[in-house]
Amino acid sequence: MPRKPPQDRAGDAAIYFRLLNEIGIIAQLSMARLERVLPHGLTVAQFSLLNHCVRLGDGWTPARLAAAFQVTRGTMTNTLQKLEAKDFIRTETDMADARSKHVFLTPAGRAAREEALALLAPELARLPEALAPGEAAALIPPLEALRTWLDANRHA
């Protein structure tokens, strides 16, 4: 495959920057909307952790969660402490390594996540005003591919 001329590569970079910029703005706007409806004084970070445990299962260590969310261990510890105070998660000491803990969602945590989704439903119901369901569905595979690549190359 022939190499692209430098001006073509610059054009590609501009396209990818514009794409990532749009995704960033969409993330910011959608998170602000989400935070307005979250119950129990949840922050987006706390809800994201509850959602993560539902989607991918629980039992993760705080260090692994911090890496997954790309935050410091201290930040993750703070989030976990706040969720534990609300009885939305519990931590258990690892039997094989007493220095390590594992995080588990409680029934109250699962219910809080479901309540948040129910409160978000009216907001989601308005999205077809901007984007038809078929258009949204068509965006998912390329966005998943981009997320997968970014995740695999996060330290590159």
C-alpha positions as semicolon CSV with decimal commas, in nm:
position;residue;x (nm);y (nm);z (nm)
1;M;0,000;0,000;0,000
2;P;0,151;0,334;-0,101
3;R;0,218;0,589;0,170
4;K;-0,015;0,883;0,191
5;P;0,126;1,225;0,114
6;P;0,179;1,441;0,426
7;Q;-0,116;1,668;0,341
8;D;-0,349;1,362;0,335
9;R;-0,221;1,245;0,674
10;A;-0,281;1,595;0,813
11;G;-0,636;1,582;0,677
12;D;-0,689;1,243;0,840
13;A;-0,559;1,378;1,172
14;A;-0,803;1,667;1,150
15;I;-1,090;1,424;1,088
16;Y;-0,992;1,205;1,384
17;F;-0,946;1,509;1,607
18;R;-1,290;1,635;1,509
19;L;-1,439;1,291;1,580
20;L;-1,278;1,267;1,925
21;N;-1,372;1,627;2,000
22;E;-1,739;1,554;1,916
23;I;-1,731;1,240;2,132
24;G;-1,582;1,440;2,420
25;I;-1,844;1,712;2,395
26;I;-2,123;1,453;2,372
27;A;-1,981;1,278;2,679
28;Q;-1,969;1,603;2,873
29;L;-2,325;1,701;2,781
30;S;-2,468;1,355;2,844
31;M;-2,293;1,322;3,181
32;A;-2,429;1,660;3,292
33;R;-2,778;1,544;3,195
34;L;-2,730;1,215;3,378
35;E;-2,604;1,386;3,692
36;R;-2,920;1,601;3,708
37;V;-3,141;1,291;3,743
38;L;-2,922;1,062;3,955
39;P;-3,087;0,953;4,280
40;H;-2,938;0,918;4,630
41;G;-2,684;1,196;4,575
42;L;-2,491;0,974;4,334
43;T;-2,223;1,134;4,123
44;V;-2,156;1,023;3,766
45;A;-1,839;0,848;3,890
46;Q;-2,034;0,655;4,153
47;F;-2,310;0,561;3,908
48;S;-2,047;0,456;3,653
49;L;-1,894;0,219;3,906
50;L;-2,236;0,066;3,987
51;N;-2,306;0,034;3,615
52;H;-1,964;-0,126;3,560
53;C;-2,035;-0,390;3,824
54;V;-2,369;-0,473;3,663
55;R;-2,228;-0,486;3,308
56;L;-1,901;-0,670;3,373
57;G;-1,962;-0,841;3,706
58;D;-1,823;-0,755;4,043
59;G;-1,541;-0,895;4,253
60;W;-1,284;-0,658;4,103
61;T;-1,004;-0,521;4,320
62;P;-0,989;-0,146;4,381
63;A;-0,659;-0,135;4,189
64;R;-0,815;-0,305;3,886
65;L;-1,115;-0,072;3,902
66;A;-0,883;0,231;3,921
67;A;-0,699;0,107;3,612
68;A;-1,025;0,039;3,426
69;F;-1,154;0,389;3,503
70;Q;-0,811;0,545;3,453
71;V;-0,813;0,719;3,789
72;T;-0,571;0,708;4,078
73;R;-0,610;0,448;4,350
74;G;-0,686;0,730;4,592
75;T;-0,968;0,856;4,374
76;M;-1,110;0,506;4,343
77;T;-1,079;0,451;4,719
78;N;-1,275;0,772;4,778
79;T;-1,550;0,663;4,535
80;L;-1,567;0,318;4,695
81;Q;-1,587;0,463;5,046
82;K;-1,880;0,684;4,947
83;L;-2,063;0,393;4,783
84;E;-1,995;0,171;5,083
85;A;-2,133;0,441;5,317
86;K;-2,454;0,432;5,109
87;D;-2,457;0,050;5,135
88;F;-2,437;0,020;4,755
89;I;-2,118;-0,189;4,759
90;R;-1,934;-0,405;5,006
91;T;-1,567;-0,497;5,012
92;E;-1,426;-0,830;5,116
93;T;-1,070;-0,914;5,203
94;D;-0,907;-1,157;4,963
95;M;-0,859;-1,488;5,143
96;A;-0,540;-1,563;4,947
97;D;-0,389;-1,216;4,995
98;A;-0,510;-1,027;5,302
99;R;-0,361;-0,703;5,159
100;S;-0,612;-0,710;4,876
101;K;-0,987;-0,649;4,872
102;H;-1,264;-0,725;4,626
103;V;-1,565;-0,503;4,554
104;F;-1,918;-0,644;4,534
105;L;-2,244;-0,475;4,445
106;T;-2,515;-0,499;4,711
107;P;-2,885;-0,543;4,630
108;A;-2,930;-0,175;4,728
109;G;-2,655;-0,078;4,482
110;R;-2,817;-0,274;4,202
111;A;-3,153;-0,113;4,286
112;A;-2,995;0,236;4,285
113;R;-2,851;0,170;3,941
114;E;-3,190;0,053;3,812
115;E;-3,359;0,355;3,968
116;A;-3,110;0,584;3,796
117;L;-3,183;0,419;3,460
118;A;-3,556;0,459;3,517
119;L;-3,509;0,828;3,596
120;L;-3,296;0,868;3,284
121;A;-3,560;0,704;3,061
122;P;-3,752;1,028;2,989
123;E;-3,427;1,190;2,877
124;L;-3,347;0,893;2,652
125;A;-3,699;0,897;2,511
126;R;-3,627;1,242;2,365
127;L;-3,318;1,135;2,170
128;P;-3,508;1,037;1,853
129;E;-3,565;1,413;1,811
130;A;-3,194;1,430;1,726
131;L;-3,110;1,082;1,599
132;A;-3,336;0,806;1,472
133;P;-3,303;0,466;1,645
134;G;-3,165;0,310;1,324
135;E;-2,902;0,582;1,297
136;A;-2,807;0,531;1,661
137;A;-2,781;0,154;1,609
138;A;-2,558;0,209;1,305
139;L;-2,317;0,421;1,512
140;I;-2,265;0,156;1,778
141;P;-2,034;-0,089;1,591
142;P;-1,782;0,174;1,473
143;L;-1,784;0,341;1,815
144;E;-1,730;0,003;1,984
145;A;-1,439;-0,062;1,747
146;L;-1,289;0,278;1,833
147;R;-1,335;0,216;2,208
148;T;-1,179;-0,130;2,180
149;W;-0,878;0,010;1,993
150;L;-0,835;0,299;2,236
151;D;-0,859;0,060;2,531
152;A;-0,606;-0,181;2,382
153;N;-0,369;0,106;2,305
154;R;-0,417;0,316;2,617
155;H;-0,049;0,286;2,717
156;A;0,098;0,312;2,368
